[in-house]
Every structure is written in C-alpha cells, then in structure tokens.
Amino acid sequence: RGKRAFIAGVADDNGYGWAIAKSLAAAGAEILVGTWVPALNIFETSLRRGKFDESRVLPDGSMLEITKIYPLDAVFDNPEDVPEEIKANKRYAGSSKWTVQEVAESVKQDFGSIDILVHSLANGPEVTKPLLETSRKGYLAAISASSYSYVSLLKHFIPILNPGGSSISLTYIASEKIIPGYGGGMSSAKAALESDTRVLAFEAGRKRRIRVNTISAGPLRSRAAKAIGFIDMMMDYSSANAPLQKELSADEVGNAATFLASPLASAITGAVIYVDNGLNAMGVGV
Ligand code: NAI
C-alpha cells in the first residue's frame, strides 16, 4: 500500500503545509490533516465550495484528496489541559477531540498507523515585538505553540508511526542568525525546534527507527508570515542576495519534504535542511 501522512498545520492553500500535502499526494501518499480549531470551519467550507480547486490540481492532472481533516489545537496535550474559557469558546465548542492526545487516538482508531508526520505550524502572539519587549507570557506561548507542540505531536504519534517512518517540521534561519522583526520569542522557538530535532532523531531513531528532520525554509507569503509584517521585505532581500535569484515556491519546500519522507533519504536524520535558494550560505548582502 501507499504511505499515509498526517500533516498538522493546514488551514488554507497558501502555506507550506498545503504544498507538502500536494507533493506527498503526487508521490502516492494518502493525506490526513490537522487543522487549527478556530480555522477549521472556514477551511472545510472553502474546500467544499471549490475555492481551492485550482490549487488542488496535481502534476498529473488529478486533484489533491484529503482523506480526513481533524480539528487540532497543538498547545493542548489532553482534555485536562484545556482551560474553561477555551472550552466555552464557541469556535471550540463546535468541535471535539482536538487535543494532541485525542487526535492521535482518533487517527489510530480510523487508520491504525501512519508513515509520515509533518509539523507545519507556529504561533507567537508577540511576534511583532522585539525580544527585549517580549513578555514572559508571550515568549512561553511562542515556545508552546511552535516548539513543544512538535515534541508533543511526535510523542503521541510515535506509537502509531510505522518503523522506517519519517517526521518533518519547518524552521526558519532566525534561529541561528539575527533577523530583526522576527520577534516575540519566535527566534528562540525555532532554535529550540532545531535542537529538539537532533535529540528527537536520536530517541525516535533508537526507539522505532524513525527519522526526524527539519526544513529551514525561505520566505513565503503565507497567512502566518503576513501576520509578522515583514514578509515582502524578506522576499525582496532574498531575491536581491540569494545565490538563486528566483522566487521560492512553496512546492519546492513540498518536494524537499517528500524527498525527506522517502527511502531516498534513508540515512538522513537529525538534520536541518535548507530550502531557501541558498540564502543561508551568504555572509554579506550584495
Ligand atoms: P500557515 O499560516 O500556512 O501555517 C501555520 C498554521 O499553523 C496555520 O494553519 C495555523 O492555523 C496553524 N496553527 C497555529 N497555531 C496552531 C495551534 N495551536 N494548533 C494547531 N495549528 C495551529 O503559514 P506557514 O508560513 O506555511 O507556516 C508553516 C510553518 O512554516 C511554520 O512552522 C512556519 O514557522 C514555517 N516557516 C514559514 C516561513 C514563511 O516565510 N512563511 C519561513 C520558514 C519557516
């Protein structure tokens, strides 16, 4: 049978998660997605009304099919973690079983196992604030949504990730070099995510022969990136300074994810793979 992938962090057709879903589907994988609870309704409605049909087309002319969409909020591990105000929130009350543990249980019940786990989500409520102006609450929220969410996902999915499977997340170079404007502790969150990629590669590799890698992606005008406010500047900077002077397409990141998930990458684990037109290799702007 083909491989089965669970992709956390798909809520429209503009982000990396969507592009990864398309590339994996084009390679024959079955696609399950986890969509942030507050974004679920509009995503499902748009999908049903055909709003994404143009971007659902795969290279062979067929359409991306998402076998099942699971509501997910990756900052909560189990129902005991959910505060009353969230439980009472009407955007949440309409869905159920959206904590990480419950989603993993539902996927197990529905499908038994998966082969590929993708984490394509991040959130930093104070991302527009410099680190020196970031509150403890904002900093910890960034780490919770953008870093620990990955530890938690892998922890809960590992029992149903088939041996030989692959797990992938998305990171950004602000973890290792100064990128003014990527604030609120998001640079710290990506540094944690990259460090965790190495430790998790060791633990998941020894435990279940699972590979764990992260893609350090160049700038893309996604919904999340637009919220940061500097995405156009980053894209201009990249096309002016990167070795490859072309726009980065989300599909190029999708294809790298498919490679990492495939047997072609069977000895690659614990790695940060740059898919950024080479911008990371520059030492000065030109
Ligand atoms: P996106 O907006 O398509 O994806 C982010 C997703 O995270 C959204 O679907 C959002 O609903 C979801 N999300 C937020 N909080 C959540 C939570 N608590 N539980 C579940 N889902 C939640 O944007 P994009 O940019 O494609 O982001 C995907 C990944 O790519 C992120 O890790 C981001 O940091 C990374 N990345 C993005 C770059 C860019 O320029 N767009 C550059 C490098 C990395």
PDB file of C-alpha atoms in Angstrom, residues 16-263:
ATOM      1  CA  TYR A  16       3.881  25.171   3.395  1.00  0.00           C
ATOM      2  CA  GLY A  17       1.586  22.501   4.859  1.00  0.00           C
ATOM      3  CA  TRP A  18      -0.676  22.618   1.809  1.00  0.00           C
ATOM      4  CA  ALA A  19       2.299  22.390  -0.569  1.00  0.00           C
ATOM      5  CA  ILE A  20       3.677  19.428   1.386  1.00  0.00           C
ATOM      6  CA  ALA A  21       0.260  17.734   1.191  1.00  0.00           C
ATOM      7  CA  LYS A  22       0.241  18.189  -2.588  1.00  0.00           C
ATOM      8  CA  SER A  23       3.754  16.907  -3.103  1.00  0.00           C
ATOM      9  CA  LEU A  24       3.206  13.857  -0.890  1.00  0.00           C
ATOM     10  CA  ALA A  25      -0.109  13.133  -2.636  1.00  0.00           C
ATOM     11  CA  ALA A  26       1.568  13.431  -6.054  1.00  0.00           C
ATOM     12  CA  ALA A  27       4.060  10.797  -4.846  1.00  0.00           C
ATOM     13  CA  GLY A  28       1.168   8.489  -3.940  1.00  0.00           C
ATOM     14  CA  ALA A  29       0.645   9.138  -0.240  1.00  0.00           C
ATOM     15  CA  GLU A  30      -2.743   9.242   1.471  1.00  0.00           C
ATOM     16  CA  ILE A  31      -3.247  12.620   3.167  1.00  0.00           C
ATOM     17  CA  LEU A  32      -4.716  13.336   6.608  1.00  0.00           C
ATOM     18  CA  VAL A  33      -4.515  16.854   8.001  1.00  0.00           C
ATOM     19  CA  GLY A  34      -4.824  18.522  11.376  1.00  0.00           C
ATOM     20  CA  THR A  35      -6.392  21.998  11.217  1.00  0.00           C
ATOM     21  CA  TRP A  36      -6.316  24.578  13.998  1.00  0.00           C
ATOM     22  CA  VAL A  37      -9.782  24.550  15.618  1.00  0.00           C
ATOM     23  CA  PRO A  38     -10.592  28.271  15.095  1.00  0.00           C
ATOM     24  CA  ALA A  39      -9.701  27.940  11.376  1.00  0.00           C
ATOM     25  CA  LEU A  40     -11.494  24.639  10.788  1.00  0.00           C
ATOM     26  CA  ASN A  41     -14.902  25.889   9.738  1.00  0.00           C
ATOM     27  CA  ILE A  42     -13.680  28.275   7.067  1.00  0.00           C
ATOM     28  CA  PHE A  43     -11.156  25.746   5.744  1.00  0.00           C
ATOM     29  CA  GLU A  44     -13.769  22.998   5.382  1.00  0.00           C
ATOM     30  CA  THR A  45     -16.301  25.377   3.853  1.00  0.00           C
ATOM     31  CA  SER A  46     -13.809  26.788   1.356  1.00  0.00           C
ATOM     32  CA  LEU A  47     -12.702  23.297   0.399  1.00  0.00           C
ATOM     33  CA  ARG A  48     -16.293  22.134  -0.062  1.00  0.00           C
ATOM     34  CA  ARG A  49     -17.241  25.185  -2.135  1.00  0.00           C
ATOM     35  CA  GLY A  50     -14.343  24.592  -4.512  1.00  0.00           C
ATOM     36  CA  LYS A  51     -12.346  27.670  -3.504  1.00  0.00           C
ATOM     37  CA  PHE A  52      -9.111  25.672  -3.564  1.00  0.00           C
ATOM     38  CA  ASP A  53      -9.888  23.605  -6.647  1.00  0.00           C
ATOM     39  CA  GLU A  54      -7.369  25.405  -8.831  1.00  0.00           C
ATOM     40  CA  SER A  55      -4.573  24.811  -6.365  1.00  0.00           C
ATOM     41  CA  ARG A  56      -5.680  21.235  -5.722  1.00  0.00           C
ATOM     42  CA  VAL A  57      -4.547  20.176  -9.192  1.00  0.00           C
ATOM     43  CA  LEU A  58      -1.571  17.790  -9.080  1.00  0.00           C
ATOM     44  CA  PRO A  59       1.078  17.484 -11.820  1.00  0.00           C
ATOM     45  CA  ASP A  60      -0.716  14.502 -13.422  1.00  0.00           C
ATOM     46  CA  GLY A  61      -3.989  16.457 -13.638  1.00  0.00           C
ATOM     47  CA  SER A  62      -5.697  14.672 -10.748  1.00  0.00           C
ATOM     48  CA  MET A  63      -6.881  16.547  -7.644  1.00  0.00           C
ATOM     49  CA  LEU A  64      -5.434  16.549  -4.146  1.00  0.00           C
ATOM     50  CA  GLU A  65      -7.773  14.492  -1.982  1.00  0.00           C
ATOM     51  CA  ILE A  66      -7.661  14.944   1.784  1.00  0.00           C
ATOM     52  CA  THR A  67      -8.964  11.717   3.266  1.00  0.00           C
ATOM     53  CA  LYS A  68      -9.806  13.273   6.616  1.00  0.00           C
ATOM     54  CA  ILE A  69      -9.490  16.617   8.372  1.00  0.00           C
ATOM     55  CA  TYR A  70      -9.000  16.512  12.150  1.00  0.00           C
ATOM     56  CA  PRO A  71      -9.596  19.557  14.344  1.00  0.00           C
ATOM     57  CA  LEU A  72      -6.396  20.171  16.321  1.00  0.00           C
ATOM     58  CA  ASP A  73      -5.049  22.610  18.846  1.00  0.00           C
ATOM     59  CA  ALA A  74      -1.436  21.679  19.383  1.00  0.00           C
ATOM     60  CA  VAL A  75      -0.996  23.765  22.532  1.00  0.00           C
ATOM     61  CA  PHE A  76      -3.145  21.321  24.482  1.00  0.00           C
ATOM     62  CA  ASP A  77      -1.973  17.761  25.108  1.00  0.00           C
ATOM     63  CA  ASN A  78      -5.137  16.319  26.637  1.00  0.00           C
ATOM     64  CA  PRO A  79      -8.591  17.447  27.851  1.00  0.00           C
ATOM     65  CA  GLU A  80      -7.315  18.114  31.390  1.00  0.00           C
ATOM     66  CA  ASP A  81      -5.071  20.855  29.947  1.00  0.00           C
ATOM     67  CA  VAL A  82      -7.923  22.832  28.402  1.00  0.00           C
ATOM     68  CA  PRO A  83      -8.958  25.911  30.410  1.00  0.00           C
ATOM     69  CA  GLU A  84     -12.657  26.704  30.905  1.00  0.00           C
ATOM     70  CA  GLU A  85     -12.594  29.835  28.740  1.00  0.00           C
ATOM     71  CA  ILE A  86     -11.440  27.771  25.740  1.00  0.00           C
ATOM     72  CA  LYS A  87     -13.990  25.022  26.408  1.00  0.00           C
ATOM     73  CA  ALA A  88     -16.705  27.681  26.482  1.00  0.00           C
ATOM     74  CA  ASN A  89     -15.446  29.473  23.341  1.00  0.00           C
ATOM     75  CA  LYS A  90     -17.972  28.859  20.594  1.00  0.00           C
ATOM     76  CA  ARG A  91     -15.322  28.230  17.949  1.00  0.00           C
ATOM     77  CA  TYR A  92     -14.071  25.347  20.079  1.00  0.00           C
ATOM     78  CA  ALA A  93     -17.367  24.077  21.441  1.00  0.00           C
ATOM     79  CA  GLY A  94     -18.463  23.021  17.946  1.00  0.00           C
ATOM     80  CA  SER A  95     -15.617  20.503  17.665  1.00  0.00           C
ATOM     81  CA  SER A  96     -14.434  17.705  19.881  1.00  0.00           C
ATOM     82  CA  LYS A  97     -11.322  15.589  20.498  1.00  0.00           C
ATOM     83  CA  TRP A  98      -8.902  18.211  19.257  1.00  0.00           C
ATOM     84  CA  THR A  99      -6.116  17.898  21.840  1.00  0.00           C
ATOM     85  CA  VAL A 100      -2.925  16.231  20.624  1.00  0.00           C
ATOM     86  CA  GLN A 101      -3.516  13.012  22.525  1.00  0.00           C
ATOM     87  CA  GLU A 102      -7.118  12.716  21.317  1.00  0.00           C
ATOM     88  CA  VAL A 103      -6.180  13.391  17.686  1.00  0.00           C
ATOM     89  CA  ALA A 104      -3.523  10.669  17.799  1.00  0.00           C
ATOM     90  CA  GLU A 105      -6.122   8.302  19.306  1.00  0.00           C
ATOM     91  CA  SER A 106      -8.658   9.183  16.587  1.00  0.00           C
ATOM     92  CA  VAL A 107      -6.123   8.626  13.799  1.00  0.00           C
ATOM     93  CA  LYS A 108      -5.238   5.281  15.373  1.00  0.00           C
ATOM     94  CA  GLN A 109      -8.903   4.298  15.511  1.00  0.00           C
ATOM     95  CA  ASP A 110      -9.589   5.437  11.948  1.00  0.00           C
ATOM     96  CA  PHE A 111      -6.452   4.227  10.180  1.00  0.00           C
ATOM     97  CA  GLY A 112      -4.301   2.178  12.565  1.00  0.00           C
ATOM     98  CA  SER A 113      -0.990   3.740  11.650  1.00  0.00           C
ATOM     99  CA  ILE A 114       0.820   6.413   9.636  1.00  0.00           C
ATOM    100  CA  ASP A 115       4.220   6.573   7.928  1.00  0.00           C
ATOM    101  CA  ILE A 116       4.873  10.306   7.758  1.00  0.00           C
ATOM    102  CA  LEU A 117       4.285  13.019  10.370  1.00  0.00           C
ATOM    103  CA  VAL A 118       4.559  16.682   9.367  1.00  0.00           C
ATOM    104  CA  HIS A 119       4.503  19.667  11.733  1.00  0.00           C
ATOM    105  CA  SER A 120       3.845  22.837   9.757  1.00  0.00           C
ATOM    106  CA  LEU A 121       2.565  25.184  12.416  1.00  0.00           C
ATOM    107  CA  ALA A 122       3.778  28.059  14.516  1.00  0.00           C
ATOM    108  CA  ASN A 123       2.280  30.842  16.555  1.00  0.00           C
ATOM    109  CA  GLY A 124       3.823  33.693  18.502  1.00  0.00           C
ATOM    110  CA  PRO A 125       1.308  36.210  19.861  1.00  0.00           C
ATOM    111  CA  GLU A 126       4.031  38.850  20.316  1.00  0.00           C
ATOM    112  CA  VAL A 127       5.937  38.123  17.087  1.00  0.00           C
ATOM    113  CA  THR A 128       5.895  41.786  16.064  1.00  0.00           C
ATOM    114  CA  LYS A 129       7.612  42.854  19.326  1.00  0.00           C
ATOM    115  CA  PRO A 130      11.396  42.877  19.706  1.00  0.00           C
ATOM    116  CA  LEU A 131      12.711  40.241  22.114  1.00  0.00           C
ATOM    117  CA  LEU A 132      13.610  42.960  24.637  1.00  0.00           C
ATOM    118  CA  GLU A 133       9.931  43.949  24.753  1.00  0.00           C
ATOM    119  CA  THR A 134       8.505  40.440  24.835  1.00  0.00           C
ATOM    120  CA  SER A 135       6.587  39.357  27.933  1.00  0.00           C
ATOM    121  CA  ARG A 136       7.210  36.043  29.681  1.00  0.00           C
ATOM    122  CA  LYS A 137       3.702  35.008  28.702  1.00  0.00           C
ATOM    123  CA  GLY A 138       4.271  35.829  25.030  1.00  0.00           C
ATOM    124  CA  TYR A 139       7.635  34.095  24.964  1.00  0.00           C
ATOM    125  CA  LEU A 140       6.292  30.934  26.572  1.00  0.00           C
ATOM    126  CA  ALA A 141       3.262  30.964  24.256  1.00  0.00           C
ATOM    127  CA  ALA A 142       5.592  31.062  21.229  1.00  0.00           C
ATOM    128  CA  ILE A 143       7.584  28.112  22.574  1.00  0.00           C
ATOM    129  CA  SER A 144       4.415  26.210  23.460  1.00  0.00           C
ATOM    130  CA  ALA A 145       2.746  26.603  20.057  1.00  0.00           C
ATOM    131  CA  SER A 146       5.856  26.437  17.894  1.00  0.00           C
ATOM    132  CA  SER A 147       8.294  24.088  19.670  1.00  0.00           C
ATOM    133  CA  TYR A 148       6.696  21.949  22.363  1.00  0.00           C
ATOM    134  CA  SER A 149       3.783  21.311  20.005  1.00  0.00           C
ATOM    135  CA  TYR A 150       6.227  19.269  17.933  1.00  0.00           C
ATOM    136  CA  VAL A 151       7.594  17.302  20.886  1.00  0.00           C
ATOM    137  CA  SER A 152       4.020  16.564  21.890  1.00  0.00           C
ATOM    138  CA  LEU A 153       2.894  15.549  18.396  1.00  0.00           C
ATOM    139  CA  LEU A 154       5.798  13.161  17.934  1.00  0.00           C
ATOM    140  CA  LYS A 155       5.376  11.780  21.446  1.00  0.00           C
ATOM    141  CA  HIS A 156       1.715  10.999  20.870  1.00  0.00           C
ATOM    142  CA  PHE A 157       2.054   9.773  17.285  1.00  0.00           C
ATOM    143  CA  ILE A 158       5.187   7.667  17.747  1.00  0.00           C
ATOM    144  CA  PRO A 159       3.242   4.564  18.839  1.00  0.00           C
ATOM    145  CA  ILE A 160       1.364   4.647  15.504  1.00  0.00           C
ATOM    146  CA  LEU A 161       4.272   5.823  13.313  1.00  0.00           C
ATOM    147  CA  ASN A 162       5.447   2.756  11.440  1.00  0.00           C
ATOM    148  CA  PRO A 163       9.119   1.812  11.873  1.00  0.00           C
ATOM    149  CA  GLY A 164      11.102   3.292   8.997  1.00  0.00           C
ATOM    150  CA  GLY A 165       8.794   6.315   9.096  1.00  0.00           C
ATOM    151  CA  SER A 166       9.740   9.940   8.871  1.00  0.00           C
ATOM    152  CA  SER A 167       8.893  13.094  10.775  1.00  0.00           C
ATOM    153  CA  ILE A 168       9.430  16.622   9.440  1.00  0.00           C
ATOM    154  CA  SER A 169       8.985  20.149  10.769  1.00  0.00           C
ATOM    155  CA  LEU A 170       9.521  23.641   9.349  1.00  0.00           C
ATOM    156  CA  THR A 171      12.010  26.084  10.773  1.00  0.00           C
ATOM    157  CA  TYR A 172      13.483  29.484   9.929  1.00  0.00           C
ATOM    158  CA  ILE A 173      17.025  30.852   9.873  1.00  0.00           C
ATOM    159  CA  ALA A 174      16.169  33.420  12.570  1.00  0.00           C
ATOM    160  CA  SER A 175      17.079  30.566  14.967  1.00  0.00           C
ATOM    161  CA  GLU A 176      20.784  30.993  14.202  1.00  0.00           C
ATOM    162  CA  LYS A 177      21.290  34.464  12.669  1.00  0.00           C
ATOM    163  CA  ILE A 178      19.831  37.811  13.643  1.00  0.00           C
ATOM    164  CA  ILE A 179      16.641  38.548  11.674  1.00  0.00           C
ATOM    165  CA  PRO A 180      15.259  41.813  13.078  1.00  0.00           C
ATOM    166  CA  GLY A 181      11.459  41.711  13.046  1.00  0.00           C
ATOM    167  CA  TYR A 182      11.099  38.006  13.860  1.00  0.00           C
ATOM    168  CA  GLY A 183      10.350  38.726  17.488  1.00  0.00           C
ATOM    169  CA  GLY A 184       8.216  37.647  20.405  1.00  0.00           C
ATOM    170  CA  GLY A 185      10.475  34.687  21.161  1.00  0.00           C
ATOM    171  CA  MET A 186       9.862  33.139  17.733  1.00  0.00           C
ATOM    172  CA  SER A 187      13.613  33.085  17.026  1.00  0.00           C
ATOM    173  CA  SER A 188      14.066  31.272  20.356  1.00  0.00           C
ATOM    174  CA  ALA A 189      11.235  28.867  19.477  1.00  0.00           C
ATOM    175  CA  LYS A 190      12.904  27.923  16.181  1.00  0.00           C
ATOM    176  CA  ALA A 191      16.250  27.420  17.955  1.00  0.00           C
ATOM    177  CA  ALA A 192      14.508  25.027  20.351  1.00  0.00           C
ATOM    178  CA  LEU A 193      12.801  23.240  17.452  1.00  0.00           C
ATOM    179  CA  GLU A 194      16.139  22.678  15.698  1.00  0.00           C
ATOM    180  CA  SER A 195      17.857  21.438  18.835  1.00  0.00           C
ATOM    181  CA  ASP A 196      14.911  19.166  19.583  1.00  0.00           C
ATOM    182  CA  THR A 197      15.156  17.796  16.027  1.00  0.00           C
ATOM    183  CA  ARG A 198      18.573  16.363  16.909  1.00  0.00           C
ATOM    184  CA  VAL A 199      17.569  14.920  20.273  1.00  0.00           C
ATOM    185  CA  LEU A 200      14.291  13.530  18.916  1.00  0.00           C
ATOM    186  CA  ALA A 201      16.176  11.992  15.970  1.00  0.00           C
ATOM    187  CA  PHE A 202      18.268  10.056  18.482  1.00  0.00           C
ATOM    188  CA  GLU A 203      15.369   8.989  20.656  1.00  0.00           C
ATOM    189  CA  ALA A 204      12.919   8.137  17.839  1.00  0.00           C
ATOM    190  CA  GLY A 205      15.675   6.506  15.788  1.00  0.00           C
ATOM    191  CA  ARG A 206      16.702   4.211  18.625  1.00  0.00           C
ATOM    192  CA  LYS A 207      13.160   3.564  19.769  1.00  0.00           C
ATOM    193  CA  ARG A 208      11.397   2.958  16.457  1.00  0.00           C
ATOM    194  CA  ARG A 209      13.811   3.546  13.543  1.00  0.00           C
ATOM    195  CA  ILE A 210      12.049   6.825  12.776  1.00  0.00           C
ATOM    196  CA  ARG A 211      13.920   9.687  11.111  1.00  0.00           C
ATOM    197  CA  VAL A 212      13.429  13.261  12.329  1.00  0.00           C
ATOM    198  CA  ASN A 213      14.438  16.252  10.209  1.00  0.00           C
ATOM    199  CA  THR A 214      13.539  19.905   9.846  1.00  0.00           C
ATOM    200  CA  ILE A 215      13.411  22.089   6.746  1.00  0.00           C
ATOM    201  CA  SER A 216      14.751  25.618   7.133  1.00  0.00           C
ATOM    202  CA  ALA A 217      12.566  27.316   4.562  1.00  0.00           C
ATOM    203  CA  GLY A 218      12.984  30.659   2.844  1.00  0.00           C
ATOM    204  CA  PRO A 219      10.284  33.344   2.979  1.00  0.00           C
ATOM    205  CA  LEU A 220       6.775  32.571   1.680  1.00  0.00           C
ATOM    206  CA  ARG A 221       3.759  34.895   1.715  1.00  0.00           C
ATOM    207  CA  SER A 222       1.591  32.597   3.858  1.00  0.00           C
ATOM    208  CA  ARG A 223      -1.137  33.707   6.219  1.00  0.00           C
ATOM    209  CA  ALA A 224       1.190  33.266   9.220  1.00  0.00           C
ATOM    210  CA  ALA A 225       4.019  35.168   7.525  1.00  0.00           C
ATOM    211  CA  LYS A 226       1.772  38.091   6.588  1.00  0.00           C
ATOM    212  CA  ALA A 227       0.918  38.455  10.279  1.00  0.00           C
ATOM    213  CA  ILE A 228       4.593  39.069  11.062  1.00  0.00           C
ATOM    214  CA  GLY A 229       4.522  42.114   8.810  1.00  0.00           C
ATOM    215  CA  PHE A 230       7.930  41.947   7.130  1.00  0.00           C
ATOM    216  CA  ILE A 231       7.429  39.180   4.602  1.00  0.00           C
ATOM    217  CA  ASP A 232       7.660  41.326   1.460  1.00  0.00           C
ATOM    218  CA  MET A 233      10.919  42.819   2.675  1.00  0.00           C
ATOM    219  CA  MET A 234      12.295  39.324   3.360  1.00  0.00           C
ATOM    220  CA  MET A 235      11.300  38.123  -0.086  1.00  0.00           C
ATOM    221  CA  ASP A 236      12.926  41.170  -1.718  1.00  0.00           C
ATOM    222  CA  TYR A 237      16.044  40.668   0.370  1.00  0.00           C
ATOM    223  CA  SER A 238      16.237  37.060  -0.727  1.00  0.00           C
ATOM    224  CA  SER A 239      15.863  37.754  -4.420  1.00  0.00           C
ATOM    225  CA  ALA A 240      18.487  40.500  -4.175  1.00  0.00           C
ATOM    226  CA  ASN A 241      21.002  38.477  -2.169  1.00  0.00           C
ATOM    227  CA  ALA A 242      20.492  34.714  -2.509  1.00  0.00           C
ATOM    228  CA  PRO A 243      22.655  32.645  -4.878  1.00  0.00           C
ATOM    229  CA  LEU A 244      19.492  31.693  -6.788  1.00  0.00           C
ATOM    230  CA  GLN A 245      17.641  34.875  -7.761  1.00  0.00           C
ATOM    231  CA  LYS A 246      14.167  33.465  -8.188  1.00  0.00           C
ATOM    232  CA  GLU A 247      11.046  33.466  -6.094  1.00  0.00           C
ATOM    233  CA  LEU A 248      10.878  30.480  -3.752  1.00  0.00           C
ATOM    234  CA  SER A 249       7.805  28.418  -4.460  1.00  0.00           C
ATOM    235  CA  ALA A 250       6.041  26.507  -1.699  1.00  0.00           C
ATOM    236  CA  ASP A 251       6.196  23.454  -3.980  1.00  0.00           C
ATOM    237  CA  GLU A 252       9.986  23.427  -3.694  1.00  0.00           C
ATOM    238  CA  VAL A 253       9.634  23.008   0.065  1.00  0.00           C
ATOM    239  CA  GLY A 254       6.895  20.402  -0.513  1.00  0.00           C
ATOM    240  CA  ASN A 255       9.208  18.412  -2.765  1.00  0.00           C
ATOM    241  CA  ALA A 256      12.054  18.549  -0.243  1.00  0.00           C
ATOM    242  CA  ALA A 257       9.658  17.204   2.389  1.00  0.00           C
ATOM    243  CA  THR A 258       8.645  14.365   0.072  1.00  0.00           C
ATOM    244  CA  PHE A 259      12.314  13.540  -0.514  1.00  0.00           C
ATOM    245  CA  LEU A 260      12.979  13.529   3.248  1.00  0.00           C
ATOM    246  CA  ALA A 261       9.983  11.254   3.788  1.00  0.00           C
ATOM    247  CA  SER A 262      11.109   8.837   1.090  1.00  0.00           C
ATOM    248  CA  PRO A 263      13.604   5.950   1.154  1.00  0.00           C
TER     249      PRO A 263
END
